[in-house]
CSV table of C-alpha atoms in Angstrom, one decimal:
chain,number,residue,atom,x,y,z
A,1,MET,CA,27.1,-16.2,-11.7
A,2,VAL,CA,28.4,-13.0,-13.4
A,3,HIS,CA,31.3,-10.6,-13.4
A,4,PHE,CA,31.5,-7.3,-11.5
A,5,VAL,CA,34.0,-4.5,-11.6
A,6,ILE,CA,34.4,-2.2,-8.6
A,7,MET,CA,36.4,1.0,-8.7
A,8,GLY,CA,37.6,2.0,-5.3
A,9,CYS,CA,38.9,-0.2,-2.5
A,10,GLY,CA,37.8,1.9,0.5
A,11,ARG,CA,35.2,0.8,3.0
A,12,VAL,CA,32.4,1.0,0.4
A,13,GLY,CA,34.3,-1.0,-2.2
A,14,VAL,CA,35.4,-3.6,0.2
A,15,THR,CA,31.9,-4.2,1.4
A,16,LEU,CA,30.6,-4.6,-2.1
A,17,ALA,CA,33.5,-6.9,-3.1
A,18,HIS,CA,33.0,-9.2,-0.1
A,19,THR,CA,29.3,-9.4,-0.6
A,20,LEU,CA,29.5,-10.3,-4.3
A,21,ASP,CA,32.4,-12.6,-3.8
A,22,GLU,CA,30.5,-14.5,-1.0
A,23,SER,CA,27.6,-14.8,-3.4
A,24,GLY,CA,29.8,-16.7,-5.8
A,25,HIS,CA,30.2,-14.0,-8.4
A,26,SER,CA,33.5,-13.0,-10.2
A,27,VAL,CA,34.8,-9.7,-8.9
A,28,ALA,CA,37.6,-7.3,-10.0
A,29,VAL,CA,38.6,-4.4,-7.7
A,30,ILE,CA,40.4,-1.4,-9.1
A,31,ASP,CA,42.4,1.1,-7.0
A,32,GLN,CA,45.3,3.5,-7.6
A,33,ASP,CA,46.8,2.7,-4.2
A,34,ASP,CA,48.2,-0.8,-4.1
A,35,SER,CA,48.1,-0.8,-0.3
A,36,ALA,CA,44.3,-0.3,-0.3
A,37,PHE,CA,43.9,-4.0,-1.2
A,38,ARG,CA,45.0,-4.9,2.3
A,39,ARG,CA,41.5,-4.1,3.4
A,40,LEU,CA,40.2,-7.2,1.5
A,41,ARG,CA,40.0,-10.4,3.4
A,42,SER,CA,42.7,-13.0,2.8
A,43,ASP,CA,40.1,-15.4,1.4
A,44,PHE,CA,38.9,-12.9,-1.2
A,45,SER,CA,39.0,-14.8,-4.5
A,46,GLY,CA,38.6,-11.8,-6.9
A,47,ARG,CA,41.2,-9.9,-8.9
A,48,LYS,CA,43.0,-6.8,-7.6
A,49,ILE,CA,43.9,-4.3,-10.3
A,50,THR,CA,46.2,-1.3,-9.5
A,51,GLY,CA,45.4,1.6,-11.8
A,52,VAL,CA,43.1,4.5,-12.7
A,53,GLY,CA,39.5,3.3,-12.9
A,54,PHE,CA,38.6,5.3,-16.0
A,55,ASP,CA,41.7,4.2,-17.9
A,56,ARG,CA,40.5,1.9,-20.7
A,57,ASP,CA,43.5,-0.4,-20.5
A,58,THR,CA,43.0,-0.7,-16.7
A,59,LEU,CA,39.3,-1.5,-17.3
A,60,ARG,CA,40.2,-4.1,-19.9
A,61,HIS,CA,42.6,-5.7,-17.4
A,62,ALA,CA,39.7,-6.0,-15.0
A,63,ASP,CA,37.7,-7.8,-17.8
A,64,ILE,CA,35.2,-4.9,-18.1
A,65,GLU,CA,34.2,-6.2,-21.6
A,66,ASN,CA,32.5,-9.2,-19.9
A,67,ALA,CA,31.2,-7.3,-16.9
A,68,TYR,CA,27.5,-7.5,-15.9
A,69,ALA,CA,27.9,-4.3,-13.8
A,70,PHE,CA,30.3,-1.6,-12.8
A,71,ALA,CA,30.3,0.4,-9.5
A,72,ALA,CA,32.5,3.5,-9.1
A,73,VAL,CA,32.8,4.1,-5.4
A,74,SER,CA,36.1,5.9,-5.0
A,75,SER,CA,36.5,9.1,-3.0
A,76,GLY,CA,36.4,11.4,-6.1
A,77,ASP,CA,33.2,12.5,-7.7
A,78,ASN,CA,34.7,13.4,-11.0
A,79,SER,CA,36.6,10.1,-11.2
A,80,ASN,CA,33.5,8.1,-10.4
A,81,ILE,CA,31.4,9.9,-13.0
A,82,LEU,CA,34.1,9.7,-15.7
A,83,ALA,CA,34.7,6.0,-15.0
A,84,THR,CA,31.0,5.2,-15.1
A,85,ARG,CA,30.6,7.0,-18.4
A,86,VAL,CA,33.5,5.0,-19.9
A,87,ALA,CA,32.1,1.7,-18.6
A,88,ARG,CA,28.6,2.5,-20.1
A,89,GLU,CA,29.4,4.3,-23.3
A,90,THR,CA,32.7,2.6,-24.4
A,91,PHE,CA,32.2,-0.9,-23.0
A,92,HIS,CA,28.4,-1.0,-22.9
A,93,VAL,CA,28.2,-2.4,-19.4
A,94,PRO,CA,24.5,-2.9,-18.8
A,95,HIS,CA,24.4,-1.9,-15.1
A,96,VAL,CA,26.4,1.0,-13.7
A,97,VAL,CA,26.3,3.2,-10.6
A,98,ALA,CA,28.4,6.0,-9.3
A,99,ARG,CA,28.8,7.2,-5.7
A,100,ILE,CA,28.6,11.0,-5.5
A,101,TYR,CA,29.4,13.2,-2.5
A,102,ASP,CA,27.7,16.3,-3.8
A,103,PRO,CA,23.9,15.7,-3.7
A,104,GLY,CA,23.3,18.6,-6.2
A,105,ARG,CA,25.8,17.1,-8.7
A,106,ALA,CA,24.3,13.6,-8.2
A,107,GLU,CA,20.9,15.0,-9.3
A,108,ILE,CA,22.4,16.5,-12.4
A,109,TYR,CA,24.0,13.2,-13.4
A,110,GLN,CA,20.7,11.4,-12.6
A,111,ARG,CA,19.0,13.7,-15.1
A,112,LEU,CA,21.6,12.5,-17.7
A,113,GLY,CA,20.6,8.9,-17.1
A,114,ILE,CA,23.6,8.0,-14.9
A,115,PRO,CA,22.5,6.1,-11.8
A,116,THR,CA,24.0,7.8,-8.8
A,117,VAL,CA,23.9,7.4,-5.0
A,118,ALA,CA,24.7,10.5,-3.0
A,119,ALA,CA,27.0,9.9,-0.1
A,120,VAL,CA,24.7,11.6,2.4
A,121,ARG,CA,22.2,8.9,2.0
A,122,TRP,CA,24.5,6.2,0.8
A,123,SER,CA,24.6,2.5,1.9
A,124,ALA,CA,26.1,-0.6,0.3
A,125,ASP,CA,22.6,-1.9,0.0
A,126,GLN,CA,21.6,1.0,-2.3
A,127,VAL,CA,24.6,0.4,-4.6
A,128,LEU,CA,23.8,-3.4,-4.7
A,129,ARG,CA,20.3,-2.6,-5.7
A,130,ARG,CA,21.5,-1.0,-8.9
A,131,ILE,CA,24.2,-3.4,-9.9
A,132,LEU,CA,22.6,-6.7,-8.6
A,133,PRO,CA,18.9,-6.5,-9.5
A,134,GLU,CA,17.9,-9.6,-7.6
A,135,GLN,CA,19.2,-7.8,-4.4
A,136,SER,CA,16.3,-5.3,-4.7
A,137,ILE,CA,13.8,-8.1,-4.7
A,138,LYS,CA,14.0,-8.1,-0.9
A,139,GLY,CA,11.9,-5.0,-1.2
A,140,ASP,CA,11.3,-1.7,0.4
A,141,PHE,CA,8.0,-2.7,1.9
A,142,ARG,CA,6.1,-5.9,2.7
A,143,GLU,CA,2.4,-5.9,3.5
A,144,ALA,CA,1.1,-7.5,6.7
A,145,SER,CA,0.3,-11.0,5.2
A,146,GLY,CA,3.8,-11.3,3.7
A,147,ARG,CA,2.4,-12.1,0.3
A,148,LEU,CA,3.1,-8.8,-1.4
A,149,ILE,CA,6.3,-6.9,-1.6
A,150,LEU,CA,7.2,-3.4,-3.0
A,151,GLY,CA,10.6,-3.4,-4.6
A,152,GLU,CA,12.8,-1.8,-7.2
A,153,VAL,CA,12.9,-3.8,-10.5
A,154,SER,CA,15.5,-3.7,-13.3
A,155,LEU,CA,14.3,-3.5,-16.9
A,156,HIS,CA,16.2,-4.5,-20.0
A,157,ASP,CA,16.9,-1.5,-22.4
A,158,GLY,CA,14.5,-3.2,-24.8
A,159,TRP,CA,11.6,-1.9,-22.7
A,160,VAL,CA,12.5,1.7,-23.4
A,161,GLY,CA,9.6,3.4,-25.1
A,162,HIS,CA,7.0,0.7,-24.0
A,163,GLY,CA,4.1,1.7,-21.8
A,164,PHE,CA,3.9,0.7,-18.2
A,165,ALA,CA,0.6,-1.0,-18.8
A,166,GLU,CA,2.4,-3.3,-21.3
A,167,ILE,CA,5.1,-3.9,-18.7
A,168,GLU,CA,2.6,-4.8,-16.1
A,169,ALA,CA,0.7,-7.1,-18.5
A,170,ALA,CA,3.9,-9.0,-19.4
A,171,SER,CA,5.3,-9.4,-15.9
A,172,GLY,CA,2.3,-9.5,-13.6
A,173,ALA,CA,3.8,-6.7,-11.4
A,174,ARG,CA,2.0,-3.4,-10.7
A,175,VAL,CA,4.1,-0.3,-11.1
A,176,ALA,CA,3.6,1.8,-7.9
A,177,TYR,CA,5.9,4.7,-8.8
A,178,LEU,CA,9.1,5.6,-10.6
A,179,THR,CA,12.0,8.1,-10.2
A,180,ARG,CA,12.7,10.1,-13.3
A,181,PHE,CA,15.4,12.8,-13.4
A,182,GLY,CA,15.8,12.5,-9.6
A,183,GLU,CA,12.1,13.1,-8.9
A,184,GLY,CA,9.4,10.7,-7.9
A,185,MET,CA,6.3,10.4,-10.1
A,186,LEU,CA,3.2,8.3,-10.5
A,187,PRO,CA,2.9,6.8,-14.0
A,188,GLY,CA,-0.3,7.6,-15.9
A,189,PRO,CA,-2.2,5.5,-18.4
A,190,GLN,CA,-0.1,6.8,-21.3
A,191,SER,CA,3.3,6.9,-19.4
A,192,ARG,CA,6.2,5.1,-21.1
A,193,TYR,CA,9.4,3.7,-19.7
A,194,GLN,CA,12.4,5.9,-20.3
A,195,GLN,CA,16.1,5.1,-20.0
A,196,GLY,CA,17.3,6.1,-16.5
A,197,ASP,CA,13.9,5.5,-14.9
A,198,ILE,CA,14.0,3.7,-11.5
A,199,VAL,CA,10.9,1.6,-11.3
A,200,HIS,CA,9.3,0.4,-8.1
A,201,ALA,CA,6.5,-2.3,-8.4
A,202,MET,CA,4.3,-4.3,-6.1
A,203,MET,CA,4.7,-8.0,-6.6
A,204,ASN,CA,3.6,-11.3,-5.3
A,205,VAL,CA,6.5,-12.6,-3.2
A,206,ALA,CA,6.3,-16.1,-4.9
A,207,ALA,CA,6.6,-14.5,-8.3
A,208,THR,CA,9.5,-12.1,-7.8
A,209,HIS,CA,12.1,-14.3,-9.5
A,210,GLU,CA,9.8,-14.9,-12.5
A,211,ILE,CA,9.1,-11.2,-12.7
A,212,ALA,CA,12.8,-10.3,-12.5
A,213,GLY,CA,13.5,-12.8,-15.3
A,214,ILE,CA,10.8,-11.4,-17.6
A,215,LEU,CA,11.9,-7.8,-17.2
A,216,SER,CA,15.6,-8.6,-17.5
A,217,LYS,CA,15.0,-9.6,-21.1
A,218,PRO,CA,13.6,-7.5,-24.0
A,219,PRO,CA,9.8,-7.7,-24.6
A,220,VAL,CA,8.6,-10.6,-26.7
A,221,LYS,CA,7.7,-9.5,-30.2
A,222,GLU,CA,4.2,-10.5,-31.3
A,223,SER,CA,4.1,-12.7,-34.3
A,224,GLU,CA,2.6,-11.2,-37.4
């Protein structure tokens, strides 16, 4: 079980908070409006932090320094992006995502390596896929026999610069396609994983947890 920080206690933030809390994770929700926390269920066990989500002291109060992931899902694009950058660049949170209302702006930030979800195609499931990697293991597609699944996989930063062929050999998954700078592409024989890439791979259903475990850690160095 890990710690999550959510900025914004609207309908989106509440859905995420309840889902993570029910899964047994530690959750802290930040909102400027103290009355927003009334949307949370009475049995919500997480922390409620009143403050500005990109303020460093507020984030520290939410235990951002021990956070596994940060989701900025308030109603303000600028606030979401700023808070996400602070979480990633100042506190080095490994998994971040920002909800953006303007699709054009979302593409710009995607090109900067900031995972975004445009509101026009937003759902809580899409955000969860970016902050809770095992959630994506449910997949986007399952073939008829039920043995193979296509899903988004999360890679440790240690894989940056490594070829997709090496990633496939280590994990047993087969990279189907990736999204880079907001555009889909098919990796070639010489293609290498870049920071910000969203990778979709075909996997054996029985091996999904093992694959997720391998890719969530840096590649094993070969002994000399």
